[in-house]
PDB file of C-alpha atoms and ligand atoms in Angstrom:
ATOM      1  CA  UNK A  37      78.630 103.457  63.674  1.00 96.00           C
ATOM      2  CA  UNK A  38      81.263 102.217  66.139  1.00 97.00           C
ATOM      3  CA  UNK A  39      83.660  99.573  64.792  1.00 98.00           C
ATOM      4  CA  UNK A  40      85.204  97.056  67.175  1.00 98.00           C
ATOM      5  CA  UNK A  41      87.847  94.642  65.914  1.00 98.00           C
ATOM      6  CA  UNK A  42      88.858  91.994  68.424  1.00 98.00           C
ATOM      7  CA  UNK A  43      92.258  90.269  68.287  1.00 98.00           C
ATOM      8  CA  UNK A  44      92.063  86.962  70.122  1.00 99.00           C
ATOM      9  CA  UNK A  45      93.270  83.367  70.000  1.00 98.00           C
ATOM     10  CA  UNK A  46      89.666  82.306  70.774  1.00 98.00           C
ATOM     11  CA  UNK A  47      87.437  83.975  68.150  1.00 98.00           C
ATOM     12  CA  UNK A  48      84.590  81.500  68.786  1.00 98.00           C
ATOM     13  CA  UNK A  49      84.336  82.887  72.321  1.00 97.00           C
ATOM     14  CA  UNK A  50      82.425  85.846  70.901  1.00 97.00           C
ATOM     15  CA  UNK A  51      79.777  83.991  68.899  1.00 96.00           C
ATOM     16  CA  UNK A  52      76.893  83.821  71.357  1.00 96.00           C
ATOM     17  CA  UNK A  53      77.205  87.211  73.159  1.00 96.00           C
ATOM     18  CA  UNK A  54      76.663  89.016  69.870  1.00 96.00           C
ATOM     19  CA  UNK A  55      73.681  86.886  68.921  1.00 96.00           C
ATOM     20  CA  UNK A  56      71.550  88.052  71.836  1.00 96.00           C
ATOM     21  CA  UNK A  57      69.603  91.085  73.005  1.00 96.00           C
ATOM     22  CA  UNK A  58      70.622  94.684  72.485  1.00 96.00           C
ATOM     23  CA  UNK A  59      74.064  93.856  71.046  1.00 96.00           C
ATOM     24  CA  UNK A  60      72.471  91.779  68.303  1.00 97.00           C
ATOM     25  CA  UNK A  61      69.963  94.523  67.573  1.00 96.00           C
ATOM     26  CA  UNK A  62      72.750  97.123  67.416  1.00 97.00           C
ATOM     27  CA  UNK A  63      74.664  94.965  64.929  1.00 97.00           C
ATOM     28  CA  UNK A  64      71.533  94.400  62.818  1.00 97.00           C
ATOM     29  CA  UNK A  65      70.816  98.157  62.862  1.00 96.00           C
ATOM     30  CA  UNK A  66      74.465  98.966  62.008  1.00 96.00           C
ATOM     31  CA  UNK A  67      74.944 101.000  65.186  1.00 96.00           C
ATOM     32  CA  UNK A  68      78.005  98.863  65.906  1.00 97.00           C
ATOM     33  CA  UNK A  69      80.177  96.604  63.781  1.00 97.00           C
ATOM     34  CA  UNK A  70      82.177  93.723  65.188  1.00 97.00           C
ATOM     35  CA  UNK A  71      84.936  91.630  63.707  1.00 98.00           C
ATOM     36  CA  UNK A  72      87.018  88.957  65.399  1.00 98.00           C
ATOM     37  CA  UNK A  73      90.542  88.353  64.117  1.00 98.00           C
ATOM     38  CA  UNK A  74      92.362  85.149  65.036  1.00 98.00           C
ATOM     39  CA  UNK A  75      95.895  85.975  66.165  1.00 98.00           C
ATOM     40  CA  UNK A  76      96.972  82.414  65.289  1.00 98.00           C
ATOM     41  CA  UNK A  77      96.287  83.213  61.652  1.00 98.00           C
ATOM     42  CA  UNK A  78      99.327  85.516  61.750  1.00 98.00           C
ATOM     43  CA  UNK A  79     101.862  82.973  63.027  1.00 98.00           C
ATOM     44  CA  UNK A  80     104.558  81.751  60.658  1.00 96.00           C
ATOM     45  CA  UNK A  81     105.361  78.273  61.985  1.00 97.00           C
ATOM     46  CA  UNK A  82     103.452  75.078  61.280  1.00 97.00           C
ATOM     47  CA  UNK A  83     102.342  74.734  64.940  1.00 98.00           C
ATOM     48  CA  UNK A  84     100.838  78.260  64.883  1.00 98.00           C
ATOM     49  CA  UNK A  85     102.733  79.195  68.043  1.00 98.00           C
ATOM     50  CA  UNK A  86     101.582  82.388  69.761  1.00 98.00           C
ATOM     51  CA  UNK A  87     103.523  82.073  73.044  1.00 98.00           C
ATOM     52  CA  UNK A  88     107.033  81.488  74.303  1.00 98.00           C
ATOM     53  CA  UNK A  89     108.943  81.259  77.598  1.00 98.00           C
ATOM     54  CA  UNK A  90     109.674  84.521  79.419  1.00 98.00           C
ATOM     55  CA  UNK A  91     113.166  86.008  79.189  1.00 98.00           C
ATOM     56  CA  UNK A  92     114.705  86.024  82.658  1.00 98.00           C
ATOM     57  CA  UNK A  93     112.745  82.920  83.693  1.00 98.00           C
ATOM     58  CA  UNK A  94     109.560  82.615  85.686  1.00 97.00           C
ATOM     59  CA  UNK A  95     106.294  80.728  85.510  1.00 96.00           C
ATOM     60  CA  UNK A  96     104.082  80.417  82.465  1.00 97.00           C
ATOM     61  CA  UNK A  97     104.321  81.620  78.900  1.00 98.00           C
ATOM     62  CA  UNK A  98     104.215  85.074  77.292  1.00 98.00           C
ATOM     63  CA  UNK A  99     102.425  86.000  74.055  1.00 98.00           C
ATOM     64  CA  UNK A 100     104.930  86.693  71.286  1.00 98.00           C
ATOM     65  CA  UNK A 101     104.851  90.170  69.744  1.00 98.00           C
ATOM     66  CA  UNK A 102     105.134  89.132  66.100  1.00 98.00           C
ATOM     67  CA  UNK A 103     101.702  87.504  65.471  1.00 98.00           C
ATOM     68  CA  UNK A 104      99.914  90.249  67.444  1.00 98.00           C
ATOM     69  CA  UNK A 105     101.627  93.106  65.609  1.00 98.00           C
ATOM     70  CA  UNK A 106     101.006  91.428  62.219  1.00 98.00           C
ATOM     71  CA  UNK A 107      97.323  91.050  63.190  1.00 98.00           C
ATOM     72  CA  UNK A 108      97.253  94.718  64.258  1.00 98.00           C
ATOM     73  CA  UNK A 109      98.674  95.782  60.893  1.00 98.00           C
ATOM     74  CA  UNK A 110      96.044  93.697  59.091  1.00 98.00           C
ATOM     75  CA  UNK A 111      93.236  95.139  61.258  1.00 98.00           C
ATOM     76  CA  UNK A 112      94.337  98.772  60.775  1.00 97.00           C
ATOM     77  CA  UNK A 113      92.929  98.968  57.264  1.00 94.00           C
ATOM     78  CA  UNK A 114      92.171 102.666  57.664  1.00 95.00           C
ATOM     79  CA  UNK A 115      93.373 105.514  59.884  1.00 96.00           C
ATOM     80  CA  UNK A 116      91.888 106.420  63.251  1.00 96.00           C
ATOM     81  CA  UNK A 117      91.756 103.158  65.212  1.00 98.00           C
ATOM     82  CA  UNK A 118      92.324 103.346  68.966  1.00 98.00           C
ATOM     83  CA  UNK A 119      94.344 100.276  69.890  1.00 98.00           C
ATOM     84  CA  UNK A 120      93.467  98.980  73.348  1.00 98.00           C
ATOM     85  CA  UNK A 121      95.314  96.146  75.081  1.00 98.00           C
ATOM     86  CA  UNK A 122      93.632  94.489  78.057  1.00 98.00           C
ATOM     87  CA  UNK A 123      95.769  93.860  81.117  1.00 98.00           C
ATOM     88  CA  UNK A 124      95.296  93.836  84.916  1.00 98.00           C
ATOM     89  CA  UNK A 125      98.032  96.476  85.161  1.00 98.00           C
ATOM     90  CA  UNK A 126      96.229  98.821  82.792  1.00 98.00           C
ATOM     91  CA  UNK A 127      94.314 101.985  83.603  1.00 98.00           C
ATOM     92  CA  UNK A 128      91.064 101.152  85.415  1.00 97.00           C
ATOM     93  CA  UNK A 129      88.001 101.090  83.156  1.00 98.00           C
ATOM     94  CA  UNK A 130      84.907 102.804  84.555  1.00 96.00           C
ATOM     95  CA  UNK A 131      81.878 104.752  83.333  1.00 95.00           C
ATOM     96  CA  UNK A 132      83.904 107.950  82.946  1.00 94.00           C
ATOM     97  CA  UNK A 133      86.425 106.104  80.777  1.00 97.00           C
ATOM     98  CA  UNK A 134      83.562 104.531  78.827  1.00 97.00           C
ATOM     99  CA  UNK A 135      82.173 107.988  78.048  1.00 96.00           C
ATOM    100  CA  UNK A 136      85.585 109.122  76.864  1.00 97.00           C
ATOM    101  CA  UNK A 137      85.880 106.082  74.602  1.00 98.00           C
ATOM    102  CA  UNK A 138      82.322 106.544  73.332  1.00 97.00           C
ATOM    103  CA  UNK A 139      83.521 109.693  71.585  1.00 96.00           C
ATOM    104  CA  UNK A 140      85.616 107.506  69.242  1.00 97.00           C
ATOM    105  CA  UNK A 141      84.282 105.263  66.550  1.00 97.00           C
ATOM    106  CA  UNK A 142      87.037 102.726  65.752  1.00 98.00           C
ATOM    107  CA  UNK A 143      88.682 100.322  68.152  1.00 98.00           C
ATOM    108  CA  UNK A 144      91.065  97.406  67.928  1.00 98.00           C
ATOM    109  CA  UNK A 145      90.886  95.385  71.135  1.00 99.00           C
ATOM    110  CA  UNK A 146      93.751  93.038  71.945  1.00 99.00           C
ATOM    111  CA  UNK A 147      92.975  90.110  74.242  1.00 99.00           C
ATOM    112  CA  UNK A 148      95.894  88.578  76.105  1.00 98.00           C
ATOM    113  CA  UNK A 149      96.147  84.992  77.387  1.00 98.00           C
ATOM    114  CA  UNK A 150      98.804  83.014  79.305  1.00 98.00           C
ATOM    115  CA  UNK A 151     100.917  85.319  81.538  1.00 97.00           C
ATOM    116  CA  UNK A 152     100.190  88.264  79.292  1.00 98.00           C
ATOM    117  CA  UNK A 153     101.706  89.931  76.246  1.00 98.00           C
ATOM    118  CA  UNK A 154     105.312  90.905  75.380  1.00 98.00           C
ATOM    119  CA  UNK A 155     105.671  94.438  76.784  1.00 98.00           C
ATOM    120  CA  UNK A 156     106.807  95.865  73.434  1.00 98.00           C
ATOM    121  CA  UNK A 157     103.279  95.478  72.044  1.00 98.00           C
ATOM    122  CA  UNK A 158     101.962  97.845  74.722  1.00 98.00           C
ATOM    123  CA  UNK A 159     104.929 100.191  74.512  1.00 98.00           C
ATOM    124  CA  UNK A 160     105.205 100.650  70.757  1.00 98.00           C
ATOM    125  CA  UNK A 161     102.014  99.415  69.084  1.00 98.00           C
ATOM    126  CA  UNK A 162      99.057 100.366  71.278  1.00 98.00           C
ATOM    127  CA  UNK A 163      97.335 103.505  72.518  1.00 98.00           C
ATOM    128  CA  UNK A 164      96.095 102.349  75.930  1.00 98.00           C
ATOM    129  CA  UNK A 165      96.372  99.477  78.359  1.00 98.00           C
ATOM    130  CA  UNK A 166      93.061  98.930  80.115  1.00 98.00           C
ATOM    131  CA  UNK A 167      92.093  96.894  83.190  1.00 98.00           C
ATOM    132  CA  UNK A 168      88.455  96.108  83.876  1.00 98.00           C
ATOM    133  CA  UNK A 169      89.082  95.671  87.617  1.00 98.00           C
ATOM    134  CA  UNK A 170      91.458  94.600  90.341  1.00 97.00           C
ATOM    135  CA  UNK A 171      91.355  90.868  89.741  1.00 98.00           C
ATOM    136  CA  UNK A 172      93.039  88.497  87.302  1.00 98.00           C
ATOM    137  CA  UNK A 173      91.075  86.784  84.555  1.00 98.00           C
ATOM    138  CA  UNK A 174      92.297  83.932  82.343  1.00 98.00           C
ATOM    139  CA  UNK A 175      92.148  86.106  79.265  1.00 98.00           C
ATOM    140  CA  UNK A 176      91.182  89.456  77.783  1.00 98.00           C
ATOM    141  CA  UNK A 177      88.047  88.166  76.044  1.00 98.00           C
ATOM    142  CA  UNK A 178      85.778  88.937  79.012  1.00 98.00           C
ATOM    143  CA  UNK A 179      87.402  92.371  79.214  1.00 98.00           C
ATOM    144  CA  UNK A 180      86.673  92.989  75.526  1.00 98.00           C
ATOM    145  CA  UNK A 181      83.023  92.063  76.074  1.00 98.00           C
ATOM    146  CA  UNK A 182      82.789  94.415  79.057  1.00 98.00           C
ATOM    147  CA  UNK A 183      84.406  97.209  77.045  1.00 98.00           C
ATOM    148  CA  UNK A 184      82.212  96.720  73.968  1.00 98.00           C
ATOM    149  CA  UNK A 185      78.963  96.450  75.890  1.00 97.00           C
ATOM    150  CA  UNK A 186      79.697  99.507  78.043  1.00 98.00           C
ATOM    151  CA  UNK A 187      80.881 101.741  75.203  1.00 98.00           C
ATOM    152  CA  UNK A 188      78.252 100.545  72.717  1.00 97.00           C
ATOM    153  CA  UNK A 189      75.311 101.271  75.023  1.00 95.00           C
ATOM    154  CA  UNK A 190      76.393 104.924  75.076  1.00 95.00           C
ATOM    155  CA  UNK A 191      76.147 105.125  71.283  1.00 95.00           C
ATOM    156  CA  UNK A 192      73.158 107.132  70.060  1.00 92.00           C
ATOM    157  CA  UNK A 193      70.313 104.773  69.163  1.00 92.00           C
ATOM    158  CA  UNK A 194      71.742 101.758  71.028  1.00 93.00           C
ATOM    159  CA  UNK A 195      69.095 101.957  73.742  1.00 91.00           C
ATOM    160  CA  UNK A 196      65.588 102.617  72.543  1.00 82.00           C
ATOM    161  CA  UNK A 197      65.248 105.381  75.138  1.00 74.00           C
ATOM    162  CA  UNK A 198      68.364 107.560  75.542  1.00 64.00           C
ATOM    163  CA  UNK A 199      66.994 108.789  78.903  1.00 62.00           C
ATOM    164  CA  UNK A 200      67.808 105.308  80.301  1.00 71.00           C
ATOM    165  CA  UNK A 201      71.520 106.221  80.232  1.00 75.00           C
ATOM    166  CA  UNK A 202      70.923 109.537  81.987  1.00 74.00           C
ATOM    167  CA  UNK A 203      69.237 107.885  85.001  1.00 76.00           C
ATOM    168  CA  UNK A 204      71.672 105.029  85.432  1.00 83.00           C
ATOM    169  CA  UNK A 205      74.232 104.205  88.111  1.00 84.00           C
ATOM    170  CA  UNK A 206      77.446 106.278  87.963  1.00 87.00           C
ATOM    171  CA  UNK A 207      75.716 109.196  86.298  1.00 82.00           C
ATOM    172  CA  UNK A 208      76.637 112.163  88.529  1.00 82.00           C
ATOM    173  CA  UNK A 209      78.687 109.701  90.638  1.00 85.00           C
ATOM    174  CA  UNK A 210      75.536 108.211  92.110  1.00 91.00           C
ATOM    175  CA  UNK A 211      74.166 104.681  92.244  1.00 94.00           C
ATOM    176  CA  UNK A 212      70.728 104.098  90.814  1.00 93.00           C
ATOM    177  CA  UNK A 213      67.779 104.438  93.185  1.00 95.00           C
ATOM    178  CA  UNK A 214      65.661 101.304  93.929  1.00 97.00           C
ATOM    179  CA  UNK A 215      63.258 100.388  91.150  1.00 96.00           C
ATOM    180  CA  UNK A 216      59.909  98.596  91.573  1.00 98.00           C
ATOM    181  CA  UNK A 217      57.223  97.207  89.313  1.00 98.00           C
ATOM    182  CA  UNK A 218      53.921  95.359  89.732  1.00 97.00           C
ATOM    183  CA  UNK A 219      52.589  93.946  92.022  1.00 98.00           C
ATOM    184  CA  UNK A 220      52.381  96.739  94.599  1.00 98.00           C
ATOM    185  CA  UNK A 221      52.315  94.107  97.352  1.00 98.00           C
ATOM    186  CA  UNK A 222      54.596  91.119  96.741  1.00 98.00           C
ATOM    187  CA  UNK A 223      54.167  88.547  99.500  1.00 98.00           C
ATOM    188  CA  UNK A 224      53.675  91.323 102.031  1.00 98.00           C
ATOM    189  CA  UNK A 225      56.613  93.414 100.778  1.00 98.00           C
ATOM    190  CA  UNK A 226      55.160  96.700  99.623  1.00 98.00           C
ATOM    191  CA  UNK A 227      56.435  99.447  97.346  1.00 98.00           C
ATOM    192  CA  UNK A 228      57.230 102.848  98.985  1.00 98.00           C
ATOM    193  CA  UNK A 229      54.095 105.034  99.048  1.00 98.00           C
ATOM    194  CA  UNK A 230      55.852 108.071  97.560  1.00 98.00           C
ATOM    195  CA  UNK A 231      55.976 106.319  94.189  1.00 98.00           C
ATOM    196  CA  UNK A 232      52.166 106.414  94.065  1.00 98.00           C
ATOM    197  CA  UNK A 233      51.914 110.059  95.088  1.00 98.00           C
ATOM    198  CA  UNK A 234      51.746 111.299  91.516  1.00 98.00           C
ATOM    199  CA  UNK A 235      54.013 114.174  92.629  1.00 98.00           C
ATOM    200  CA  UNK A 236      56.986 114.000  90.258  1.00 97.00           C
ATOM    201  CA  UNK A 237      59.122 116.473  92.215  1.00 97.00           C
ATOM    202  CA  UNK A 238      58.634 114.481  95.451  1.00 98.00           C
ATOM    203  CA  UNK A 239      59.512 111.277  93.617  1.00 98.00           C
ATOM    204  CA  UNK A 240      62.621 112.913  92.206  1.00 95.00           C
ATOM    205  CA  UNK A 241      63.653 114.064  95.713  1.00 96.00           C
ATOM    206  CA  UNK A 242      63.049 110.554  97.144  1.00 97.00           C
ATOM    207  CA  UNK A 243      65.070 108.938  94.370  1.00 96.00           C
ATOM    208  CA  UNK A 244      67.982 111.346  94.729  1.00 93.00           C
ATOM    209  CA  UNK A 245      68.031 110.738  98.494  1.00 96.00           C
ATOM    210  CA  UNK A 246      67.986 106.961  97.987  1.00 96.00           C
ATOM    211  CA  UNK A 247      70.833 107.227  95.470  1.00 93.00           C
ATOM    212  CA  UNK A 248      72.903 109.298  97.863  1.00 92.00           C
ATOM    213  CA  UNK A 249      72.262 106.927 100.780  1.00 95.00           C
ATOM    214  CA  UNK A 250      73.444 104.026  98.633  1.00 95.00           C
ATOM    215  CA  UNK A 251      76.664 105.869  97.811  1.00 93.00           C
ATOM    216  CA  UNK A 252      77.217 106.624 101.529  1.00 94.00           C
ATOM    217  CA  UNK A 253      76.613 102.990 102.538  1.00 96.00           C
ATOM    218  CA  UNK A 254      78.423 101.238  99.749  1.00 96.00           C
ATOM    219  CA  UNK A 255      80.841 103.441  97.855  1.00 94.00           C
ATOM    220  CA  UNK A 256      82.928 105.834  99.933  1.00 88.00           C
ATOM    221  CA  UNK A 257      85.139 106.324  96.853  1.00 88.00           C
ATOM    222  CA  UNK A 258      82.239 107.994  95.036  1.00 89.00           C
ATOM    223  CA  UNK A 259      81.211 110.006  98.071  1.00 84.00           C
ATOM    224  CA  UNK A 260      83.509 112.962  97.554  1.00 78.00           C
ATOM    225  CA  UNK A 261      82.505 113.219  93.913  1.00 76.00           C
ATOM    226  CA  UNK A 262      78.828 112.906  94.808  1.00 69.00           C
ATOM    227  CA  UNK A 263      78.951 115.877  97.210  1.00 70.00           C
ATOM    228  CA  UNK A 264      77.824 118.145  94.412  1.00 67.00           C
ATOM    229  CA  UNK A 265      74.600 116.171  94.422  1.00 67.00           C
ATOM    230  CA  UNK A 266      73.900 117.231  98.036  1.00 69.00           C
ATOM    231  CA  UNK A 267      73.545 120.707  96.617  1.00 68.00           C
ATOM    232  CA  UNK A 268      71.241 119.369  93.904  1.00 67.00           C
ATOM    233  CA  UNK A 269      69.109 117.675  96.589  1.00 68.00           C
ATOM    234  CA  UNK A 270      68.979 120.885  98.616  1.00 74.00           C
ATOM    235  CA  UNK A 271      67.792 122.637  95.480  1.00 71.00           C
ATOM    236  CA  UNK A 272      65.050 120.059  94.867  1.00 68.00           C
ATOM    237  CA  UNK A 273      63.965 120.165  98.553  1.00 72.00           C
ATOM    238  CA  UNK A 274      63.758 123.960  98.602  1.00 74.00           C
ATOM    239  CA  UNK A 275      61.718 123.892  95.436  1.00 70.00           C
ATOM    240  CA  UNK A 276      59.384 121.202  96.848  1.00 74.00           C
ATOM    241  CA  UNK A 277      58.963 122.996 100.172  1.00 74.00           C
ATOM    242  CA  UNK A 278      58.223 126.192  98.326  1.00 66.00           C
ATOM    243  CA  UNK A 279      55.685 124.298  96.214  1.00 49.00           C
ATOM    244  CA  UNK A 280      54.065 122.676  99.294  1.00 46.00           C
ATOM    245  CA  UNK A 281      53.789 125.975 101.112  1.00 40.00           C
ATOM    246  CA  UNK A 282      52.349 127.589  98.053  1.00 35.00           C
TER     247      UNK A 282
HETATM  248  N1  SAM B 708     100.422  87.778  84.498  1.00 63.06           N
HETATM  249  C1  SAM B 708      99.467  88.830  84.365  1.00 63.06           C
HETATM  250  C2  SAM B 708      99.526  89.729  85.598  1.00 63.06           C
HETATM  251  O1  SAM B 708      99.818  89.229  86.685  1.00 63.06           O
HETATM  252  O2  SAM B 708      99.229  90.944  85.476  1.00 63.06           O
HETATM  253  C3  SAM B 708      98.056  88.278  84.198  1.00 63.06           C
HETATM  254  C4  SAM B 708      97.806  87.704  82.862  1.00 63.06           C
HETATM  255  S1  SAM B 708      96.153  87.117  82.652  1.00 63.06           S
HETATM  256  C5  SAM B 708      96.249  85.495  83.296  1.00 63.06           C
HETATM  257  C6  SAM B 708      96.001  86.880  80.933  1.00 63.06           C
HETATM  258  C7  SAM B 708      95.291  87.975  80.185  1.00 63.06           C
HETATM  259  O3  SAM B 708      93.994  88.164  80.712  1.00 63.06           O
HETATM  260  C8  SAM B 708      95.917  89.342  80.230  1.00 63.06           C
HETATM  261  O4  SAM B 708      96.962  89.474  79.279  1.00 63.06           O
HETATM  262  C9  SAM B 708      94.746  90.256  79.913  1.00 63.06           C
HETATM  263  O5  SAM B 708      94.543  90.396  78.523  1.00 63.06           O
HETATM  264  C10 SAM B 708      93.581  89.505  80.534  1.00 63.06           C
HETATM  265  N2  SAM B 708      93.195  90.049  81.835  1.00 63.06           N
HETATM  266  C11 SAM B 708      93.284  89.423  83.024  1.00 63.06           C
HETATM  267  N3  SAM B 708      92.813  90.178  84.012  1.00 63.06           N
HETATM  268  C12 SAM B 708      92.401  91.336  83.462  1.00 63.06           C
HETATM  269  C13 SAM B 708      91.834  92.529  83.967  1.00 63.06           C
HETATM  270  N4  SAM B 708      91.597  92.689  85.260  1.00 63.06           N
HETATM  271  N5  SAM B 708      91.525  93.517  83.101  1.00 63.06           N
HETATM  272  C14 SAM B 708      91.765  93.385  81.787  1.00 63.06           C
HETATM  273  N6  SAM B 708      92.312  92.264  81.245  1.00 63.06           N
HETATM  274  C15 SAM B 708      92.630  91.253  82.058  1.00 63.06           C
END
């Protein structure tokens, strides 16, 4: 079971996402466990203040370290938690990072708001600062959802069919090939004939080629990494040609 504890000033934000679909099923089946912890519950003043003005001046407010660190201490009820703080200046989160995280089973996820969190929380009380992309969100709650959903779906048993993960985008630095379902002819738009050939090797070759074309067209950053797949395609082609000739 993977445990996720979320530190946030908006715990209600997480109610509906965990009541739907595969995440709900994973919670019901105890594949994942989720707990939200309200940072405001760890403030010491009557106004439950979590933010203050930045030293040195500047726009906006900064989240105070004290309530967050007290919440972290409360959440760390056993050893082994990875403490992740979400921030646009963090290390970029991607499928490779998700796989690395999926090897762990206990996370405390800290969601920032305002202009971010006092730097000492990241420096002295967390393991990693993570960004979910090069854009700025209002808060870390969306980032926590992205992190949980991506890591959880790699957990054994999360998806009914573990093969689904193997064929997905970013596996082998590829993007997923086009998928089709019934009807074969939708308003004159037909499904590629190869998919009806019944020849699984040919279908595999077609899919690999489609995946590689998508990477070439859309994701030059993945291209270098995907070069190894050219060799895989060559291998499949040779095998198919050999099969056809035979
Ligand atoms: N002033 C900060 C900056 O320029 O880097 C942005 C703070 S943002 C408005 C407030 C919070 O949203 C952050 O503390 C972080 O938790 C979350 N956040 C915003 N963008 C994010 C991103 N790309 N990845 C992860 N978390 C993000």
